[in-house]
């Protein structure tokens, strides 16, 4: 039940963030799109795309973190 409460809170926060970015008309069109078979297919394929691409992004960020941490330490060390 705790997880369900957390997810409800996340959904409320997402709705609030979306309402700050999208107009009502845009949100209505998104709901219409994602309620359609094509929209559901897009959502599924996007999830697959992210799962496949995300490890590449994480690896690149991990590679750069050493360099970035070194630069941060240089800056902080000079203060």
PDB file of N, CA and C in Angstrom:
ATOM      1  N   UNK A   1       0.818  -1.194   0.000  1.00  0.00           N
ATOM      2  CA  UNK A   1       0.000   0.000   0.000  1.00  0.00           C
ATOM      3  C   UNK A   1       0.860   1.255   0.000  1.00  0.00           C
ATOM      4  N   UNK A   2       1.990   1.182   0.641  1.00  0.00           N
ATOM      5  CA  UNK A   2       2.882   2.338   0.666  1.00  0.00           C
ATOM      6  C   UNK A   2       3.341   2.697  -0.742  1.00  0.00           C
ATOM      7  N   UNK A   3       3.663   1.690  -1.549  1.00  0.00           N
ATOM      8  CA  UNK A   3       4.078   1.934  -2.931  1.00  0.00           C
ATOM      9  C   UNK A   3       2.943   2.582  -3.718  1.00  0.00           C
ATOM     10  N   UNK A   4       1.722   2.128  -3.496  1.00  0.00           N
ATOM     11  CA  UNK A   4       0.575   2.722  -4.190  1.00  0.00           C
ATOM     12  C   UNK A   4       0.432   4.196  -3.821  1.00  0.00           C
ATOM     13  N   UNK A   5       0.646   4.517  -2.538  1.00  0.00           N
ATOM     14  CA  UNK A   5       0.581   5.922  -2.110  1.00  0.00           C
ATOM     15  C   UNK A   5       1.664   6.749  -2.786  1.00  0.00           C
ATOM     16  N   UNK A   6       2.854   6.194  -2.866  1.00  0.00           N
ATOM     17  CA  UNK A   6       3.965   6.891  -3.527  1.00  0.00           C
ATOM     18  C   UNK A   6       3.631   7.143  -4.988  1.00  0.00           C
ATOM     19  N   UNK A   7       3.109   6.135  -5.670  1.00  0.00           N
ATOM     20  CA  UNK A   7       2.795   6.278  -7.097  1.00  0.00           C
ATOM     21  C   UNK A   7       1.678   7.297  -7.312  1.00  0.00           C
ATOM     22  N   UNK A   8       0.690   7.328  -6.416  1.00  0.00           N
ATOM     23  CA  UNK A   8      -0.366   8.348  -6.537  1.00  0.00           C
ATOM     24  C   UNK A   8       0.234   9.746  -6.402  1.00  0.00           C
ATOM     25  N   UNK A   9       1.163   9.901  -5.468  1.00  0.00           N
ATOM     26  CA  UNK A   9       1.828  11.191  -5.297  1.00  0.00           C
ATOM     27  C   UNK A   9       2.626  11.583  -6.521  1.00  0.00           C
ATOM     28  N   UNK A  10       3.334  10.615  -7.105  1.00  0.00           N
ATOM     29  CA  UNK A  10       4.119  10.881  -8.320  1.00  0.00           C
ATOM     30  C   UNK A  10       3.186  11.308  -9.449  1.00  0.00           C
ATOM     31  N   UNK A  11       2.064  10.610  -9.596  1.00  0.00           N
ATOM     32  CA  UNK A  11       1.115  10.958 -10.662  1.00  0.00           C
ATOM     33  C   UNK A  11       0.557  12.369 -10.468  1.00  0.00           C
ATOM     34  N   UNK A  12       0.285  12.748  -9.223  1.00  0.00           N
ATOM     35  CA  UNK A  12      -0.204  14.113  -8.959  1.00  0.00           C
ATOM     36  C   UNK A  12       0.857  15.142  -9.340  1.00  0.00           C
ATOM     37  N   UNK A  13       2.102  14.856  -8.982  1.00  0.00           N
ATOM     38  CA  UNK A  13       3.190  15.776  -9.325  1.00  0.00           C
ATOM     39  C   UNK A  13       3.378  15.870 -10.832  1.00  0.00           C
ATOM     40  N   UNK A  14       3.268  14.737 -11.530  1.00  0.00           N
ATOM     41  CA  UNK A  14       3.390  14.755 -12.988  1.00  0.00           C
ATOM     42  C   UNK A  14       2.269  15.571 -13.609  1.00  0.00           C
ATOM     43  N   UNK A  15       1.072  15.404 -13.099  1.00  0.00           N
ATOM     44  CA  UNK A  15      -0.066  16.158 -13.632  1.00  0.00           C
ATOM     45  C   UNK A  15       0.150  17.649 -13.428  1.00  0.00           C
ATOM     46  N   UNK A  16       0.659  18.020 -12.262  1.00  0.00           N
ATOM     47  CA  UNK A  16       0.927  19.431 -12.001  1.00  0.00           C
ATOM     48  C   UNK A  16       1.994  19.980 -12.934  1.00  0.00           C
ATOM     49  N   UNK A  17       3.057  19.197 -13.127  1.00  0.00           N
ATOM     50  CA  UNK A  17       4.137  19.642 -14.022  1.00  0.00           C
ATOM     51  C   UNK A  17       3.636  19.752 -15.457  1.00  0.00           C
ATOM     52  N   UNK A  18       2.844  18.772 -15.889  1.00  0.00           N
ATOM     53  CA  UNK A  18       2.315  18.793 -17.255  1.00  0.00           C
ATOM     54  C   UNK A  18       1.414  20.002 -17.470  1.00  0.00           C
ATOM     55  N   UNK A  19       0.615  20.346 -16.445  1.00  0.00           N
ATOM     56  CA  UNK A  19      -0.311  21.477 -16.604  1.00  0.00           C
ATOM     57  C   UNK A  19       0.433  22.809 -16.680  1.00  0.00           C
ATOM     58  N   UNK A  20       1.676  22.842 -16.191  1.00  0.00           N
ATOM     59  CA  UNK A  20       2.477  24.056 -16.302  1.00  0.00           C
ATOM     60  C   UNK A  20       3.127  24.186 -17.674  1.00  0.00           C
ATOM     61  N   UNK A  21       3.261  23.079 -18.382  1.00  0.00           N
ATOM     62  CA  UNK A  21       3.964  23.081 -19.664  1.00  0.00           C
ATOM     63  C   UNK A  21       2.989  23.065 -20.844  1.00  0.00           C
ATOM     64  N   UNK A  22       1.985  22.198 -20.761  1.00  0.00           N
ATOM     65  CA  UNK A  22       1.056  22.006 -21.873  1.00  0.00           C
ATOM     66  C   UNK A  22      -0.217  22.813 -21.669  1.00  0.00           C
ATOM     67  N   UNK A  23      -0.827  23.212 -22.786  1.00  0.00           N
ATOM     68  CA  UNK A  23      -2.144  23.845 -22.708  1.00  0.00           C
ATOM     69  C   UNK A  23      -3.192  22.751 -22.520  1.00  0.00           C
ATOM     70  N   UNK A  24      -4.393  23.152 -22.146  1.00  0.00           N
ATOM     71  CA  UNK A  24      -5.482  22.197 -21.988  1.00  0.00           C
ATOM     72  C   UNK A  24      -5.736  21.472 -23.307  1.00  0.00           C
ATOM     73  N   UNK A  25      -5.717  22.216 -24.409  1.00  0.00           N
ATOM     74  CA  UNK A  25      -5.943  21.607 -25.725  1.00  0.00           C
ATOM     75  C   UNK A  25      -4.874  20.549 -26.022  1.00  0.00           C
ATOM     76  N   UNK A  26      -3.629  20.855 -25.709  1.00  0.00           N
ATOM     77  CA  UNK A  26      -2.545  19.894 -25.948  1.00  0.00           C
ATOM     78  C   UNK A  26      -2.717  18.646 -25.084  1.00  0.00           C
ATOM     79  N   UNK A  27      -3.094  18.842 -23.823  1.00  0.00           N
ATOM     80  CA  UNK A  27      -3.300  17.699 -22.945  1.00  0.00           C
ATOM     81  C   UNK A  27      -4.455  16.825 -23.436  1.00  0.00           C
ATOM     82  N   UNK A  28      -5.515  17.463 -23.892  1.00  0.00           N
ATOM     83  CA  UNK A  28      -6.654  16.700 -24.421  1.00  0.00           C
ATOM     84  C   UNK A  28      -6.248  15.892 -25.653  1.00  0.00           C
ATOM     85  N   UNK A  29      -5.422  16.500 -26.515  1.00  0.00           N
ATOM     86  CA  UNK A  29      -4.959  15.780 -27.704  1.00  0.00           C
ATOM     87  C   UNK A  29      -4.024  14.626 -27.332  1.00  0.00           C
ATOM     88  N   UNK A  30      -3.187  14.832 -26.324  1.00  0.00           N
ATOM     89  CA  UNK A  30      -2.314  13.750 -25.867  1.00  0.00           C
ATOM     90  C   UNK A  30      -3.136  12.588 -25.317  1.00  0.00           C
ATOM     91  N   UNK A  31      -4.148  12.908 -24.530  1.00  0.00           N
ATOM     92  CA  UNK A  31      -5.020  11.858 -23.996  1.00  0.00           C
ATOM     93  C   UNK A  31      -5.683  11.106 -25.134  1.00  0.00           C
ATOM     94  N   UNK A  32      -6.173  11.840 -26.118  1.00  0.00           N
ATOM     95  CA  UNK A  32      -6.822  11.209 -27.280  1.00  0.00           C
ATOM     96  C   UNK A  32      -5.835  10.315 -28.019  1.00  0.00           C
ATOM     97  N   UNK A  33      -4.625  10.823 -28.247  1.00  0.00           N
ATOM     98  CA  UNK A  33      -3.617  10.046 -28.966  1.00  0.00           C
ATOM     99  C   UNK A  33      -3.279   8.772 -28.208  1.00  0.00           C
ATOM    100  N   UNK A  34      -2.929   8.910 -26.931  1.00  0.00           N
ATOM    101  CA  UNK A  34      -2.469   7.749 -26.175  1.00  0.00           C
ATOM    102  C   UNK A  34      -3.587   6.791 -25.810  1.00  0.00           C
ATOM    103  N   UNK A  35      -4.834   7.192 -26.041  1.00  0.00           N
ATOM    104  CA  UNK A  35      -5.966   6.293 -25.850  1.00  0.00           C
ATOM    105  C   UNK A  35      -6.242   5.475 -27.104  1.00  0.00           C
ATOM    106  N   UNK A  36      -5.623   5.864 -28.211  1.00  0.00           N
ATOM    107  CA  UNK A  36      -5.839   5.163 -29.477  1.00  0.00           C
ATOM    108  C   UNK A  36      -4.859   3.995 -29.612  1.00  0.00           C
ATOM    109  N   UNK A  37      -5.153   3.038 -30.501  1.00  0.00           N
ATOM    110  CA  UNK A  37      -4.219   1.935 -30.732  1.00  0.00           C
ATOM    111  C   UNK A  37      -2.838   2.428 -31.181  1.00  0.00           C
ATOM    112  N   UNK A  38      -2.803   3.433 -32.032  1.00  0.00           N
ATOM    113  CA  UNK A  38      -1.526   3.978 -32.495  1.00  0.00           C
ATOM    114  C   UNK A  38      -0.770   4.620 -31.346  1.00  0.00           C
ATOM    115  N   UNK A  39      -1.459   5.364 -30.504  1.00  0.00           N
ATOM    116  CA  UNK A  39      -0.826   6.001 -29.359  1.00  0.00           C
ATOM    117  C   UNK A  39      -0.279   4.985 -28.374  1.00  0.00           C
ATOM    118  N   UNK A  40      -1.041   3.919 -28.117  1.00  0.00           N
ATOM    119  CA  UNK A  40      -0.554   2.866 -27.221  1.00  0.00           C
ATOM    120  C   UNK A  40       0.678   2.197 -27.814  1.00  0.00           C
ATOM    121  N   UNK A  41       0.680   2.008 -29.127  1.00  0.00           N
ATOM    122  CA  UNK A  41       1.848   1.432 -29.793  1.00  0.00           C
ATOM    123  C   UNK A  41       3.059   2.346 -29.664  1.00  0.00           C
ATOM    124  N   UNK A  42       2.846   3.650 -29.835  1.00  0.00           N
ATOM    125  CA  UNK A  42       3.932   4.613 -29.673  1.00  0.00           C
ATOM    126  C   UNK A  42       4.514   4.568 -28.259  1.00  0.00           C
ATOM    127  N   UNK A  43       3.639   4.497 -27.257  1.00  0.00           N
ATOM    128  CA  UNK A  43       4.103   4.436 -25.874  1.00  0.00           C
ATOM    129  C   UNK A  43       4.948   3.185 -25.626  1.00  0.00           C
ATOM    130  N   UNK A  44       4.473   2.069 -26.148  1.00  0.00           N
ATOM    131  CA  UNK A  44       5.200   0.810 -25.960  1.00  0.00           C
ATOM    132  C   UNK A  44       6.561   0.874 -26.649  1.00  0.00           C
ATOM    133  N   UNK A  45       6.570   1.361 -27.883  1.00  0.00           N
ATOM    134  CA  UNK A  45       7.827   1.436 -28.626  1.00  0.00           C
ATOM    135  C   UNK A  45       8.780   2.444 -28.003  1.00  0.00           C
ATOM    136  N   UNK A  46       8.247   3.541 -27.473  1.00  0.00           N
ATOM    137  CA  UNK A  46       9.099   4.526 -26.822  1.00  0.00           C
ATOM    138  C   UNK A  46       9.754   3.925 -25.582  1.00  0.00           C
ATOM    139  N   UNK A  47       8.996   3.149 -24.825  1.00  0.00           N
ATOM    140  CA  UNK A  47       9.562   2.481 -23.650  1.00  0.00           C
ATOM    141  C   UNK A  47      10.682   1.532 -24.069  1.00  0.00           C
ATOM    142  N   UNK A  48      10.476   0.789 -25.153  1.00  0.00           N
ATOM    143  CA  UNK A  48      11.514  -0.113 -25.664  1.00  0.00           C
ATOM    144  C   UNK A  48      12.743   0.670 -26.116  1.00  0.00           C
ATOM    145  N   UNK A  49      12.518   1.789 -26.778  1.00  0.00           N
ATOM    146  CA  UNK A  49      13.605   2.637 -27.243  1.00  0.00           C
ATOM    147  C   UNK A  49      14.438   3.140 -26.063  1.00  0.00           C
ATOM    148  N   UNK A  50      13.749   3.635 -25.039  1.00  0.00           N
ATOM    149  CA  UNK A  50      14.447   4.164 -23.864  1.00  0.00           C
ATOM    150  C   UNK A  50      15.239   3.061 -23.174  1.00  0.00           C
ATOM    151  N   UNK A  51      14.630   1.883 -23.014  1.00  0.00           N
ATOM    152  CA  UNK A  51      15.341   0.766 -22.380  1.00  0.00           C
ATOM    153  C   UNK A  51      16.593   0.396 -23.162  1.00  0.00           C
ATOM    154  N   UNK A  52      16.535   0.464 -24.474  1.00  0.00           N
ATOM    155  CA  UNK A  52      17.692   0.124 -25.299  1.00  0.00           C
ATOM    156  C   UNK A  52      18.741   1.216 -25.327  1.00  0.00           C
ATOM    157  N   UNK A  53      18.319   2.450 -25.293  1.00  0.00           N
ATOM    158  CA  UNK A  53      19.236   3.577 -25.434  1.00  0.00           C
ATOM    159  C   UNK A  53      19.810   4.039 -24.098  1.00  0.00           C
ATOM    160  N   UNK A  54      19.053   3.879 -23.033  1.00  0.00           N
ATOM    161  CA  UNK A  54      19.463   4.384 -21.731  1.00  0.00           C
ATOM    162  C   UNK A  54      20.823   3.849 -21.273  1.00  0.00           C
ATOM    163  N   UNK A  55      21.132   2.568 -21.448  1.00  0.00           N
ATOM    164  CA  UNK A  55      22.456   2.097 -21.033  1.00  0.00           C
ATOM    165  C   UNK A  55      23.604   2.822 -21.739  1.00  0.00           C
ATOM    166  N   UNK A  56      23.399   3.208 -22.983  1.00  0.00           N
ATOM    167  CA  UNK A  56      24.432   3.945 -23.706  1.00  0.00           C
ATOM    168  C   UNK A  56      24.653   5.325 -23.089  1.00  0.00           C
ATOM    169  N   UNK A  57      23.562   5.987 -22.742  1.00  0.00           N
ATOM    170  CA  UNK A  57      23.651   7.315 -22.133  1.00  0.00           C
ATOM    171  C   UNK A  57      24.320   7.215 -20.769  1.00  0.00           C
ATOM    172  N   UNK A  58      23.909   6.238 -19.980  1.00  0.00           N
ATOM    173  CA  UNK A  58      24.487   6.064 -18.648  1.00  0.00           C
ATOM    174  C   UNK A  58      25.985   5.791 -18.753  1.00  0.00           C
ATOM    175  N   UNK A  59      26.389   4.955 -19.700  1.00  0.00           N
ATOM    176  CA  UNK A  59      27.809   4.643 -19.875  1.00  0.00           C
ATOM    177  C   UNK A  59      28.600   5.898 -20.241  1.00  0.00           C
ATOM    178  N   UNK A  60      28.061   6.706 -21.133  1.00  0.00           N
ATOM    179  CA  UNK A  60      28.760   7.943 -21.518  1.00  0.00           C
ATOM    180  C   UNK A  60      28.870   8.903 -20.338  1.00  0.00           C
ATOM    181  N   UNK A  61      27.796   9.026 -19.567  1.00  0.00           N
ATOM    182  CA  UNK A  61      27.834   9.903 -18.392  1.00  0.00           C
ATOM    183  C   UNK A  61      28.832   9.385 -17.362  1.00  0.00           C
ATOM    184  N   UNK A  62      28.847   8.084 -17.151  1.00  0.00           N
ATOM    185  CA  UNK A  62      29.779   7.493 -16.197  1.00  0.00           C
ATOM    186  C   UNK A  62      31.219   7.765 -16.617  1.00  0.00           C
ATOM    187  N   UNK A  63      31.490   7.648 -17.917  1.00  0.00           N
ATOM    188  CA  UNK A  63      32.830   7.921 -18.432  1.00  0.00           C
ATOM    189  C   UNK A  63      33.253   9.363 -18.164  1.00  0.00           C
ATOM    190  N   UNK A  64      32.315  10.278 -18.276  1.00  0.00           N
ATOM    191  CA  UNK A  64      32.625  11.704 -18.109  1.00  0.00           C
ATOM    192  C   UNK A  64      32.661  12.143 -16.647  1.00  0.00           C
ATOM    193  N   UNK A  65      32.065  11.378 -15.760  1.00  0.00           N
ATOM    194  CA  UNK A  65      31.989  11.783 -14.362  1.00  0.00           C
ATOM    195  C   UNK A  65      33.371  11.962 -13.738  1.00  0.00           C
ATOM    196  N   UNK A  66      34.320  11.117 -14.101  1.00  0.00           N
ATOM    197  CA  UNK A  66      35.662  11.259 -13.552  1.00  0.00           C
ATOM    198  C   UNK A  66      36.265  12.609 -13.910  1.00  0.00           C
ATOM    199  N   UNK A  67      36.125  12.990 -15.158  1.00  0.00           N
ATOM    200  CA  UNK A  67      36.651  14.283 -15.615  1.00  0.00           C
ATOM    201  C   UNK A  67      35.915  15.420 -14.918  1.00  0.00           C
ATOM    202  N   UNK A  68      34.597  15.333 -14.857  1.00  0.00           N
ATOM    203  CA  UNK A  68      33.811  16.391 -14.229  1.00  0.00           C
ATOM    204  C   UNK A  68      34.115  16.507 -12.738  1.00  0.00           C
ATOM    205  N   UNK A  69      34.237  15.368 -12.059  1.00  0.00           N
ATOM    206  CA  UNK A  69      34.570  15.405 -10.631  1.00  0.00           C
ATOM    207  C   UNK A  69      35.923  16.069 -10.417  1.00  0.00           C
ATOM    208  N   UNK A  70      36.883  15.765 -11.293  1.00  0.00           N
ATOM    209  CA  UNK A  70      38.206  16.401 -11.193  1.00  0.00           C
ATOM    210  C   UNK A  70      38.109  17.904 -11.339  1.00  0.00           C
ATOM    211  N   UNK A  71      37.322  18.358 -12.282  1.00  0.00           N
ATOM    212  CA  UNK A  71      37.163  19.811 -12.483  1.00  0.00           C
ATOM    213  C   UNK A  71      36.480  20.465 -11.293  1.00  0.00           C
ATOM    214  N   UNK A  72      35.464  19.784 -10.746  1.00  0.00           N
ATOM    215  CA  UNK A  72      34.765  20.327  -9.577  1.00  0.00           C
ATOM    216  C   UNK A  72      35.731  20.454  -8.410  1.00  0.00           C
ATOM    217  N   UNK A  73      36.539  19.432  -8.188  1.00  0.00           N
ATOM    218  CA  UNK A  73      37.518  19.487  -7.104  1.00  0.00           C
ATOM    219  C   UNK A  73      38.529  20.614  -7.308  1.00  0.00           C
ATOM    220  N   UNK A  74      38.913  20.848  -8.569  1.00  0.00           N
ATOM    221  CA  UNK A  74      39.821  21.959  -8.856  1.00  0.00           C
ATOM    222  C   UNK A  74      39.181  23.294  -8.485  1.00  0.00           C
ATOM    223  N   UNK A  75      37.923  23.460  -8.844  1.00  0.00           N
ATOM    224  CA  UNK A  75      37.220  24.711  -8.564  1.00  0.00           C
ATOM    225  C   UNK A  75      37.035  24.890  -7.061  1.00  0.00           C
ATOM    226  N   UNK A  76      36.557  23.862  -6.405  1.00  0.00           N
ATOM    227  CA  UNK A  76      36.313  23.940  -4.967  1.00  0.00           C
ATOM    228  C   UNK A  76      37.629  24.120  -4.213  1.00  0.00           C
ATOM    229  N   UNK A  77      38.656  23.459  -4.675  1.00  0.00           N
ATOM    230  CA  UNK A  77      39.950  23.557  -4.023  1.00  0.00           C
ATOM    231  C   UNK A  77      40.570  24.942  -4.126  1.00  0.00           C
ATOM    232  N   UNK A  78      40.184  25.693  -5.158  1.00  0.00           N
ATOM    233  CA  UNK A  78      40.740  27.040  -5.360  1.00  0.00           C
ATOM    234  C   UNK A  78      40.013  28.100  -4.565  1.00  0.00           C
ATOM    235  N   UNK A  79      38.915  27.749  -3.926  1.00  0.00           N
ATOM    236  CA  UNK A  79      38.147  28.767  -3.188  1.00  0.00           C
ATOM    237  C   UNK A  79      38.689  28.948  -1.792  1.00  0.00           C
TER     238      UNK A  79
END
